[in-house]
Amino acid sequence: MCTIASGERKGRGAREMVDIETVQKGGPHTTSNALHGRALAWLRQLNAAVLASVVDASSQRRNLILWPFALILGLIAYRILPFEPDAQALSVFCVLLLIALLALRGIRAARDLAQISLLFGFGAVLLPVHGELFGTNMLEVPRYGTYQAKVDAVIFDDGVQQRWIVSDISGDQDWTVPDVRKARVLVRGDQAIAPGDRISARIRFYPVPAPAVPGGYDAQFVSHFDGIGAYGSVLGDLSVVPAHQSGVMDMVNAARRIIGARLVAQLGDRIGGIATALITGDQSRISEEDYDLMASAGIVHVISISGLHLTLVAGTMFASVRFLLSLSQGWSQRWPIKKIAAVAGIATAFSYMLLSGLVIPAVRSTIMLALVFTAIVAGRQALTMRNVAIATIIIILVQPTSVFRASFQLSFAAVIALIAAHELARRGREERDRPAQGKVITLMIDVGTTSIIAGLATLIFTAYHFQQTAPFGVIGNLMAMPVVSFVMMPAALLGTLLVPLGLEAPAYAVLGWSVEIMLWSAGVVRQMSGGFDSSPILAPSALVVALAALGWMAYCRDRIRLAGPFLAVPLIAVFCLERAPDIFIADQSQALAVRNGADIALMAGRNNTFATTIWSERYMTSISDGHEGTRCDAIGCVLHTEHDYTIALVKDASAFAEDCGIAHIVVSRINAPATCAATATLVIDGADLARYGTHVINWHGPDIAPTVRTGVDNPERRWRLGIQ
């Protein structure tokens, strides 16, 4: 037997040597087979690791973490539908999902899938329900007249002009009154106004504009679900009837005005305006130059009240109360000082939320902090992904349109990434001891790590919404965040608490010095980096890929969670990039722009309008005043471009006969005859612009049809003009 075994071993060794020689001498085909085998083995290992990670997450009851993602996908599905779904059909869909959930409740895997499907269906019906409760009709044509209205909120005030949200609109002639729930109006001058006051003035109301670029900010969508059905401008003088100031919000608004006035009076317009933004959320006094300066250094998030500010203020109160109570041995032994400090943190967070004007990021962060401090009171772990999921679900239920806003996406991504990093670090510490380091070094490492993680997590969303990245943002945060964390926000908290006593001046002086240090740091970083780096133009599908990567990173517990972000980058790079358009056609103005080399030049219309500004920012290109190749007369213009196609702008119907025969692309703000489409490659006329809004076109040559994208991709939805 030993001889046989030895012979078998020798035989196997010989066969292995033959296999090696075959691989070495067998040529490309054999090598390819070997690589193919290794790839299959690696895929099997990856599949096993993914399956094990999913099983582990499910066994740890982390399915709740996927609930907000299911709701968000349902919201997205409803948003991108080309038609308005029937309410009864949506109701039946949800009922069927609920029946399936009840029927499959005994099978765990099927039950979990049914839960996610049910939440997806609930997300799909959430916006229609929200629209029925809080939505409004959309104004179709301008209205002029003298109107009376109630001021609900002052959302902008820079001392030169203000923007108000008004409701309960009435007028002397009922037929001129816009049939909308609320409207946003622009008022010139520094008006003494407060929420609840009633005004009487001549106002011009006009429709809410459609998106200026495909995939851009959709004011009609957001405004409809917020109850804002029209924009307007106050013409001439107005009369104000002050409301009786008695409610909590009236007192809060009065406090906001007092704090802002004292900050500006003590620190000046520039520094006081930034300090006011930190405390009350009012950014109207921040100059565009200072905003761009901080943005280029990657620290513009400091002036927008969000989780950072709520955490610093509430955390400072928590630490201060706990420290003061611990000074007495008797108190620390008789009372649960940590829980008392947590209650103080909750109260501080809610007070700061009210003082900030109830902006959505502050509300979202307050909910999250309340969950964290409540966990401390209950003796549970505070920083968990489940708390993030619960806070997100609450926000989605209260304000479902916030999912489509940049502030929600940025904070959502950053919080998930930071909590995921915290979970990985905690598991790592359980496996090995962390070496002792100095406090300063630890602080710098933590600030830098936090900045890198948050910056990477929000990179896709920043690139999509703002087309900009700050390459030296980590350095900017390393320089500014210690000052913000340990000087600026504690001074802001202390000064605000001392305002009722009139003793805020020293604390606000420290606050002003810290703002100056932050601006100086931003200037240093800007000189180092040279400003912004432009990013690729991302399609909306990039946000869906990023959402899927965040969901995977949030759900899994081990290092396989990092596969989501790593796979998202090549997917976005291959499938989610857009090419800058060759032609831009505005719907609300006369602007028509055509590519001219590396830049864009106007063929018609004025520069520096709303549309041209958005085009320039979105596609990161300059727009010059006139295209040198344009030939115009009284009835139209013609341009033969360097890419060998001709575009005609028809201003009078008499020009269609000639221009439709010579031009590849015909653009007109009047309706074109049906015969024009038979000769021209592409015709965009007044009916198209009225229905689909802004058009952008990519030319691919004479043998391939041009690509046309529009600002309004779903004209039949309830938030579009004329749709009830």
mmCIF file of N, CA and C in Angstrom, residues 356-459:
data_model
loop_
_atom_site.group_PDB
_atom_site.id
_atom_site.type_symbol
_atom_site.label_atom_id
_atom_site.label_comp_id
_atom_site.label_asym_id
_atom_site.label_seq_id
_atom_site.Cartn_x
_atom_site.Cartn_y
_atom_site.Cartn_z
ATOM 1 N N SER A 356 -32.893 78.621 13.701
ATOM 2 C CA SER A 356 -32.386 78.576 12.335
ATOM 3 C C SER A 356 -33.468 78.784 11.291
ATOM 4 N N GLY A 357 -34.734 78.906 11.736
ATOM 5 C CA GLY A 357 -35.807 79.109 10.784
ATOM 6 C C GLY A 357 -36.394 77.825 10.254
ATOM 7 N N LEU A 358 -36.157 76.696 10.938
ATOM 8 C CA LEU A 358 -36.718 75.399 10.558
ATOM 9 C C LEU A 358 -36.313 74.987 9.148
ATOM 10 N N VAL A 359 -35.075 75.289 8.768
ATOM 11 C CA VAL A 359 -34.599 74.832 7.463
ATOM 12 C C VAL A 359 -34.473 73.310 7.491
ATOM 13 N N ILE A 360 -34.677 72.686 6.329
ATOM 14 C CA ILE A 360 -34.737 71.231 6.259
ATOM 15 C C ILE A 360 -33.482 70.558 6.807
ATOM 16 N N PRO A 361 -32.245 71.008 6.459
ATOM 17 C CA PRO A 361 -31.072 70.337 7.032
ATOM 18 C C PRO A 361 -31.036 70.399 8.558
ATOM 19 N N ALA A 362 -31.491 71.521 9.133
ATOM 20 C CA ALA A 362 -31.505 71.636 10.588
ATOM 21 C C ALA A 362 -32.543 70.703 11.194
ATOM 22 N N VAL A 363 -33.713 70.604 10.568
ATOM 23 C CA VAL A 363 -34.743 69.687 11.063
ATOM 24 C C VAL A 363 -34.244 68.252 11.000
ATOM 25 N N ARG A 364 -33.638 67.892 9.872
ATOM 26 C CA ARG A 364 -33.124 66.535 9.697
ATOM 27 C C ARG A 364 -32.054 66.230 10.754
ATOM 28 N N SER A 365 -31.148 67.153 10.968
ATOM 29 C CA SER A 365 -30.069 66.923 11.928
ATOM 30 C C SER A 365 -30.593 66.888 13.357
ATOM 31 N N THR A 366 -31.611 67.688 13.647
ATOM 32 C CA THR A 366 -32.188 67.679 14.986
ATOM 33 C C THR A 366 -32.843 66.335 15.282
ATOM 34 N N ILE A 367 -33.536 65.796 14.305
ATOM 35 C CA ILE A 367 -34.143 64.476 14.496
ATOM 36 C C ILE A 367 -33.066 63.435 14.782
ATOM 37 N N MET A 368 -31.976 63.497 14.026
ATOM 38 C CA MET A 368 -30.891 62.539 14.225
ATOM 39 C C MET A 368 -30.276 62.702 15.616
ATOM 40 N N LEU A 369 -30.026 63.931 16.021
ATOM 41 C CA LEU A 369 -29.437 64.164 17.343
ATOM 42 C C LEU A 369 -30.390 63.750 18.454
ATOM 43 N N ALA A 370 -31.682 64.004 18.248
ATOM 44 C CA ALA A 370 -32.654 63.585 19.257
ATOM 45 C C ALA A 370 -32.622 62.076 19.441
ATOM 46 N N LEU A 371 -32.476 61.331 18.346
ATOM 47 C CA LEU A 371 -32.374 59.879 18.446
ATOM 48 C C LEU A 371 -31.100 59.457 19.180
ATOM 49 N N VAL A 372 -29.999 60.162 18.885
ATOM 50 C CA VAL A 372 -28.725 59.833 19.538
ATOM 51 C C VAL A 372 -28.815 60.073 21.042
ATOM 52 N N PHE A 373 -29.327 61.249 21.435
ATOM 53 C CA PHE A 373 -29.411 61.561 22.863
ATOM 54 C C PHE A 373 -30.462 60.693 23.561
ATOM 55 N N THR A 374 -31.539 60.354 22.843
ATOM 56 C CA THR A 374 -32.538 59.460 23.423
ATOM 57 C C THR A 374 -31.933 58.085 23.682
ATOM 58 N N ALA A 375 -31.073 57.630 22.786
ATOM 59 C CA ALA A 375 -30.392 56.363 23.013
ATOM 60 C C ALA A 375 -29.523 56.436 24.263
ATOM 61 N N ILE A 376 -28.874 57.578 24.491
ATOM 62 C CA ILE A 376 -28.069 57.740 25.712
ATOM 63 C C ILE A 376 -28.965 57.676 26.943
ATOM 64 N N VAL A 377 -30.115 58.352 26.878
ATOM 65 C CA VAL A 377 -31.042 58.324 28.012
ATOM 66 C C VAL A 377 -31.523 56.901 28.277
ATOM 67 N N ALA A 378 -31.756 56.147 27.202
ATOM 68 C CA ALA A 378 -32.237 54.767 27.338
ATOM 69 C C ALA A 378 -31.121 53.779 27.613
ATOM 70 N N GLY A 379 -29.875 54.249 27.644
ATOM 71 C CA GLY A 379 -28.755 53.360 27.896
ATOM 72 C C GLY A 379 -28.386 52.491 26.717
ATOM 73 N N ARG A 380 -28.689 52.955 25.498
ATOM 74 C CA ARG A 380 -28.384 52.193 24.290
ATOM 75 C C ARG A 380 -27.238 52.856 23.530
ATOM 76 N N GLN A 381 -26.707 52.117 22.559
ATOM 77 C CA GLN A 381 -25.639 52.663 21.725
ATOM 78 C C GLN A 381 -26.201 53.802 20.873
ATOM 79 N N ALA A 382 -25.483 54.920 20.800
ATOM 80 C CA ALA A 382 -26.027 56.123 20.172
ATOM 81 C C ALA A 382 -25.777 56.167 18.675
ATOM 82 N N LEU A 383 -24.530 55.981 18.250
ATOM 83 C CA LEU A 383 -24.180 56.132 16.840
ATOM 84 C C LEU A 383 -24.376 54.809 16.112
ATOM 85 N N THR A 384 -25.522 54.623 15.495
ATOM 86 C CA THR A 384 -25.813 53.402 14.762
ATOM 87 C C THR A 384 -26.452 53.751 13.429
ATOM 88 N N MET A 385 -26.320 52.838 12.495
ATOM 89 C CA MET A 385 -26.935 53.025 11.189
ATOM 90 C C MET A 385 -28.458 52.947 11.286
ATOM 91 N N ARG A 386 -28.969 52.246 12.276
ATOM 92 C CA ARG A 386 -30.417 52.180 12.463
ATOM 93 C C ARG A 386 -30.979 53.548 12.816
ATOM 94 N N ASN A 387 -30.269 54.310 13.635
ATOM 95 C CA ASN A 387 -30.722 55.657 13.960
ATOM 96 C C ASN A 387 -30.744 56.550 12.723
ATOM 97 N N VAL A 388 -29.742 56.380 11.876
ATOM 98 C CA VAL A 388 -29.735 57.129 10.614
ATOM 99 C C VAL A 388 -30.958 56.769 9.781
ATOM 100 N N ALA A 389 -31.271 55.478 9.722
ATOM 101 C CA ALA A 389 -32.428 55.039 8.932
ATOM 102 C C ALA A 389 -33.719 55.607 9.492
ATOM 103 N N ILE A 390 -33.886 55.583 10.808
ATOM 104 C CA ILE A 390 -35.113 56.102 11.419
ATOM 105 C C ILE A 390 -35.257 57.599 11.157
ATOM 106 N N ALA A 391 -34.150 58.345 11.334
ATOM 107 C CA ALA A 391 -34.198 59.784 11.079
ATOM 108 C C ALA A 391 -34.542 60.067 9.622
ATOM 109 N N THR A 392 -33.970 59.296 8.710
ATOM 110 C CA THR A 392 -34.235 59.504 7.292
ATOM 111 C C THR A 392 -35.691 59.205 6.954
ATOM 112 N N ILE A 393 -36.241 58.145 7.533
ATOM 113 C CA ILE A 393 -37.646 57.810 7.291
ATOM 114 C C ILE A 393 -38.561 58.933 7.755
ATOM 115 N N ILE A 394 -38.275 59.493 8.906
ATOM 116 C CA ILE A 394 -39.098 60.597 9.418
ATOM 117 C C ILE A 394 -39.043 61.792 8.477
ATOM 118 N N ILE A 395 -37.841 62.134 8.013
ATOM 119 C CA ILE A 395 -37.691 63.260 7.097
ATOM 120 C C ILE A 395 -38.449 63.007 5.800
ATOM 121 N N ILE A 396 -38.348 61.792 5.276
ATOM 122 C CA ILE A 396 -39.027 61.466 4.021
ATOM 123 C C ILE A 396 -40.536 61.578 4.183
ATOM 124 N N LEU A 397 -41.063 61.120 5.308
ATOM 125 C CA LEU A 397 -42.496 61.191 5.528
ATOM 126 C C LEU A 397 -42.976 62.627 5.660
ATOM 127 N N VAL A 398 -42.183 63.465 6.324
ATOM 128 C CA VAL A 398 -42.583 64.858 6.532
ATOM 129 C C VAL A 398 -42.355 65.700 5.286
ATOM 130 N N GLN A 399 -41.225 65.512 4.606
ATOM 131 C CA GLN A 399 -40.854 66.349 3.463
ATOM 132 C C GLN A 399 -40.303 65.457 2.359
ATOM 133 N N PRO A 400 -41.154 64.761 1.622
ATOM 134 C CA PRO A 400 -40.644 63.803 0.623
ATOM 135 C C PRO A 400 -39.867 64.457 -0.506
ATOM 136 N N THR A 401 -40.160 65.714 -0.853
ATOM 137 C CA THR A 401 -39.422 66.364 -1.940
ATOM 138 C C THR A 401 -37.986 66.679 -1.558
ATOM 139 N N SER A 402 -37.646 66.640 -0.263
ATOM 140 C CA SER A 402 -36.273 66.929 0.137
ATOM 141 C C SER A 402 -35.302 65.894 -0.411
ATOM 142 N N VAL A 403 -35.817 64.696 -0.755
ATOM 143 C CA VAL A 403 -34.962 63.650 -1.322
ATOM 144 C C VAL A 403 -34.299 64.132 -2.607
ATOM 145 N N PHE A 404 -34.950 65.007 -3.346
ATOM 146 C CA PHE A 404 -34.444 65.462 -4.634
ATOM 147 C C PHE A 404 -33.613 66.730 -4.519
ATOM 148 N N ARG A 405 -33.313 67.177 -3.322
ATOM 149 C CA ARG A 405 -32.531 68.390 -3.120
ATOM 150 C C ARG A 405 -31.099 68.041 -2.744
ATOM 151 N N ALA A 406 -30.196 68.930 -3.115
ATOM 152 C CA ALA A 406 -28.774 68.671 -2.882
ATOM 153 C C ALA A 406 -28.452 68.564 -1.401
ATOM 154 N N SER A 407 -29.092 69.383 -0.554
ATOM 155 C CA SER A 407 -28.749 69.379 0.870
ATOM 156 C C SER A 407 -29.037 68.021 1.502
ATOM 157 N N PHE A 408 -30.174 67.415 1.158
ATOM 158 C CA PHE A 408 -30.499 66.093 1.700
ATOM 159 C C PHE A 408 -29.482 65.062 1.219
ATOM 160 N N GLN A 409 -29.204 65.061 -0.061
ATOM 161 C CA GLN A 409 -28.311 64.052 -0.625
ATOM 162 C C GLN A 409 -26.911 64.165 -0.045
ATOM 163 N N LEU A 410 -26.419 65.389 0.107
ATOM 164 C CA LEU A 410 -25.065 65.571 0.637
ATOM 165 C C LEU A 410 -24.973 65.108 2.088
ATOM 166 N N SER A 411 -25.919 65.538 2.914
ATOM 167 C CA SER A 411 -25.846 65.160 4.326
ATOM 168 C C SER A 411 -26.128 63.666 4.509
ATOM 169 N N PHE A 412 -27.048 63.114 3.738
ATOM 170 C CA PHE A 412 -27.366 61.689 3.807
ATOM 171 C C PHE A 412 -26.131 60.853 3.485
ATOM 172 N N ALA A 413 -25.437 61.215 2.400
ATOM 173 C CA ALA A 413 -24.246 60.468 1.997
ATOM 174 C C ALA A 413 -23.138 60.600 3.039
ATOM 175 N N ALA A 414 -22.917 61.815 3.536
ATOM 176 C CA ALA A 414 -21.836 62.032 4.498
ATOM 177 C C ALA A 414 -22.080 61.269 5.797
ATOM 178 N N VAL A 415 -23.317 61.315 6.297
ATOM 179 C CA VAL A 415 -23.616 60.639 7.563
ATOM 180 C C VAL A 415 -23.460 59.131 7.420
ATOM 181 N N ILE A 416 -23.955 58.560 6.328
ATOM 182 C CA ILE A 416 -23.825 57.116 6.131
ATOM 183 C C ILE A 416 -22.354 56.713 6.064
ATOM 184 N N ALA A 417 -21.561 57.477 5.320
ATOM 185 C CA ALA A 417 -20.144 57.141 5.197
ATOM 186 C C ALA A 417 -19.434 57.244 6.538
ATOM 187 N N LEU A 418 -19.740 58.271 7.322
ATOM 188 C CA LEU A 418 -19.069 58.446 8.611
ATOM 189 C C LEU A 418 -19.476 57.357 9.598
ATOM 190 N N ILE A 419 -20.762 57.003 9.621
ATOM 191 C CA ILE A 419 -21.198 55.933 10.516
ATOM 192 C C ILE A 419 -20.591 54.600 10.082
ATOM 193 N N ALA A 420 -20.517 54.363 8.762
ATOM 194 C CA ALA A 420 -19.888 53.130 8.276
ATOM 195 C C ALA A 420 -18.424 53.075 8.683
ATOM 196 N N ALA A 421 -17.718 54.204 8.563
ATOM 197 C CA ALA A 421 -16.318 54.244 8.991
ATOM 198 C C ALA A 421 -16.197 54.016 10.490
ATOM 199 N N HIS A 422 -17.142 54.583 11.246
ATOM 200 C CA HIS A 422 -17.139 54.390 12.700
ATOM 201 C C HIS A 422 -17.334 52.915 13.043
ATOM 202 N N GLU A 423 -18.244 52.236 12.332
ATOM 203 C CA GLU A 423 -18.479 50.819 12.602
ATOM 204 C C GLU A 423 -17.254 49.975 12.252
ATOM 205 N N LEU A 424 -16.623 50.272 11.118
ATOM 206 C CA LEU A 424 -15.420 49.524 10.751
ATOM 207 C C LEU A 424 -14.300 49.763 11.746
ATOM 208 N N ALA A 425 -14.152 51.033 12.179
ATOM 209 C CA ALA A 425 -13.089 51.343 13.143
ATOM 210 C C ALA A 425 -13.346 50.653 14.475
ATOM 211 N N ARG A 426 -14.612 50.587 14.887
ATOM 212 C CA ARG A 426 -14.934 49.939 16.153
ATOM 213 C C ARG A 426 -14.620 48.445 16.095
ATOM 214 N N ARG A 427 -14.955 47.820 14.971
ATOM 215 C CA ARG A 427 -14.637 46.400 14.820
ATOM 216 C C ARG A 427 -13.130 46.183 14.758
ATOM 217 N N GLY A 428 -12.422 47.145 14.159
ATOM 218 C CA GLY A 428 -10.969 47.029 14.113
ATOM 219 C C GLY A 428 -10.344 47.156 15.484
ATOM 220 N N ARG A 429 -10.915 48.060 16.310
ATOM 221 C CA ARG A 429 -10.377 48.226 17.663
ATOM 222 C C ARG A 429 -10.624 46.989 18.520
ATOM 223 N N GLU A 430 -11.692 46.273 18.213
ATOM 224 C CA GLU A 430 -11.953 45.053 18.965
ATOM 225 C C GLU A 430 -10.906 43.981 18.678
ATOM 226 N N GLU A 431 -10.276 44.079 17.500
ATOM 227 C CA GLU A 431 -9.300 43.074 17.108
ATOM 228 C C GLU A 431 -7.873 43.453 17.515
ATOM 229 N N ARG A 432 -7.601 44.744 17.670
ATOM 230 C CA ARG A 432 -6.235 45.150 18.025
ATOM 231 C C ARG A 432 -6.298 46.438 18.831
ATOM 232 N N ASP A 433 -5.289 46.645 19.636
ATOM 233 C CA ASP A 433 -5.220 47.855 20.447
ATOM 234 C C ASP A 433 -4.735 49.023 19.596
ATOM 235 N N ARG A 434 -5.312 50.197 19.863
ATOM 236 C CA ARG A 434 -4.903 51.408 19.148
ATOM 237 C C ARG A 434 -3.721 52.024 19.871
ATOM 238 N N PRO A 435 -2.647 52.334 19.186
ATOM 239 C CA PRO A 435 -1.487 52.914 19.864
ATOM 240 C C PRO A 435 -1.805 54.295 20.431
ATOM 241 N N ALA A 436 -1.212 54.573 21.558
ATOM 242 C CA ALA A 436 -1.419 55.869 22.212
ATOM 243 C C ALA A 436 -0.796 56.990 21.389
ATOM 244 N N GLN A 437 -1.533 58.106 21.262
ATOM 245 C CA GLN A 437 -1.050 59.257 20.508
ATOM 246 C C GLN A 437 -1.381 60.531 21.288
ATOM 247 N N GLY A 438 -0.685 61.585 20.968
ATOM 248 C CA GLY A 438 -0.970 62.853 21.584
ATOM 249 C C GLY A 438 -2.339 63.364 21.180
ATOM 250 N N LYS A 439 -2.935 64.231 22.039
ATOM 251 C CA LYS A 439 -4.269 64.740 21.773
ATOM 252 C C LYS A 439 -4.309 65.594 20.521
ATOM 253 N N VAL A 440 -3.285 66.404 20.314
ATOM 254 C CA VAL A 440 -3.269 67.270 19.130
ATOM 255 C C VAL A 440 -3.167 66.430 17.861
ATOM 256 N N ILE A 441 -2.286 65.442 17.890
ATOM 257 C CA ILE A 441 -2.133 64.575 16.710
ATOM 258 C C ILE A 441 -3.430 63.804 16.452
ATOM 259 N N THR A 442 -4.035 63.298 17.537
ATOM 260 C CA THR A 442 -5.300 62.572 17.382
ATOM 261 C C THR A 442 -6.370 63.468 16.778
ATOM 262 N N LEU A 443 -6.444 64.717 17.264
ATOM 263 C CA LEU A 443 -7.434 65.660 16.734
ATOM 264 C C LEU A 443 -7.202 65.905 15.248
ATOM 265 N N MET A 444 -5.949 66.146 14.855
ATOM 266 C CA MET A 444 -5.658 66.410 13.446
ATOM 267 C C MET A 444 -5.983 65.197 12.578
ATOM 268 N N ILE A 445 -5.668 64.003 13.081
ATOM 269 C CA ILE A 445 -5.973 62.789 12.321
ATOM 270 C C ILE A 445 -7.487 62.619 12.170
ATOM 271 N N ASP A 446 -8.222 62.850 13.274
ATOM 272 C CA ASP A 446 -9.681 62.684 13.223
ATOM 273 C C ASP A 446 -10.318 63.702 12.285
ATOM 274 N N VAL A 447 -9.874 64.967 12.351
ATOM 275 C CA VAL A 447 -10.436 65.995 11.467
ATOM 276 C C VAL A 447 -10.128 65.669 10.011
ATOM 277 N N GLY A 448 -8.876 65.285 9.757
ATOM 278 C CA GLY A 448 -8.508 64.962 8.380
ATOM 279 C C GLY A 448 -9.249 63.750 7.858
ATOM 280 N N THR A 449 -9.358 62.719 8.706
ATOM 281 C CA THR A 449 -10.070 61.507 8.278
ATOM 282 C C THR A 449 -11.537 61.802 8.021
ATOM 283 N N THR A 450 -12.160 62.552 8.922
ATOM 284 C CA THR A 450 -13.569 62.911 8.734
ATOM 285 C C THR A 450 -13.769 63.695 7.452
ATOM 286 N N SER A 451 -12.896 64.648 7.197
ATOM 287 C CA SER A 451 -13.003 65.459 5.987
ATOM 288 C C SER A 451 -12.848 64.609 4.731
ATOM 289 N N ILE A 452 -11.889 63.701 4.746
ATOM 290 C CA ILE A 452 -11.666 62.845 3.573
ATOM 291 C C ILE A 452 -12.881 61.949 3.331
ATOM 292 N N ILE A 453 -13.386 61.324 4.401
ATOM 293 C CA ILE A 453 -14.524 60.409 4.248
ATOM 294 C C ILE A 453 -15.756 61.161 3.748
ATOM 295 N N ALA A 454 -16.071 62.300 4.394
ATOM 296 C CA ALA A 454 -17.243 63.068 3.978
ATOM 297 C C ALA A 454 -17.076 63.614 2.565
ATOM 298 N N GLY A 455 -15.853 64.049 2.244
ATOM 299 C CA GLY A 455 -15.614 64.584 0.899
ATOM 300 C C GLY A 455 -15.768 63.534 -0.184
ATOM 301 N N LEU A 456 -15.229 62.345 0.063
ATOM 302 C CA LEU A 456 -15.363 61.264 -0.916
ATOM 303 C C LEU A 456 -16.814 60.804 -1.044
ATOM 304 N N ALA A 457 -17.530 60.744 0.090
ATOM 305 C CA ALA A 457 -18.921 60.281 0.059
ATOM 306 C C ALA A 457 -19.825 61.237 -0.706
ATOM 307 N N THR A 458 -19.530 62.525 -0.646
ATOM 308 C CA THR A 458 -20.380 63.526 -1.294
ATOM 309 C C THR A 458 -19.857 63.956 -2.654
ATOM 310 N N LEU A 459 -18.771 63.345 -3.116
ATOM 311 C CA LEU A 459 -18.121 63.802 -4.345
ATOM 312 C C LEU A 459 -19.059 63.723 -5.548
#
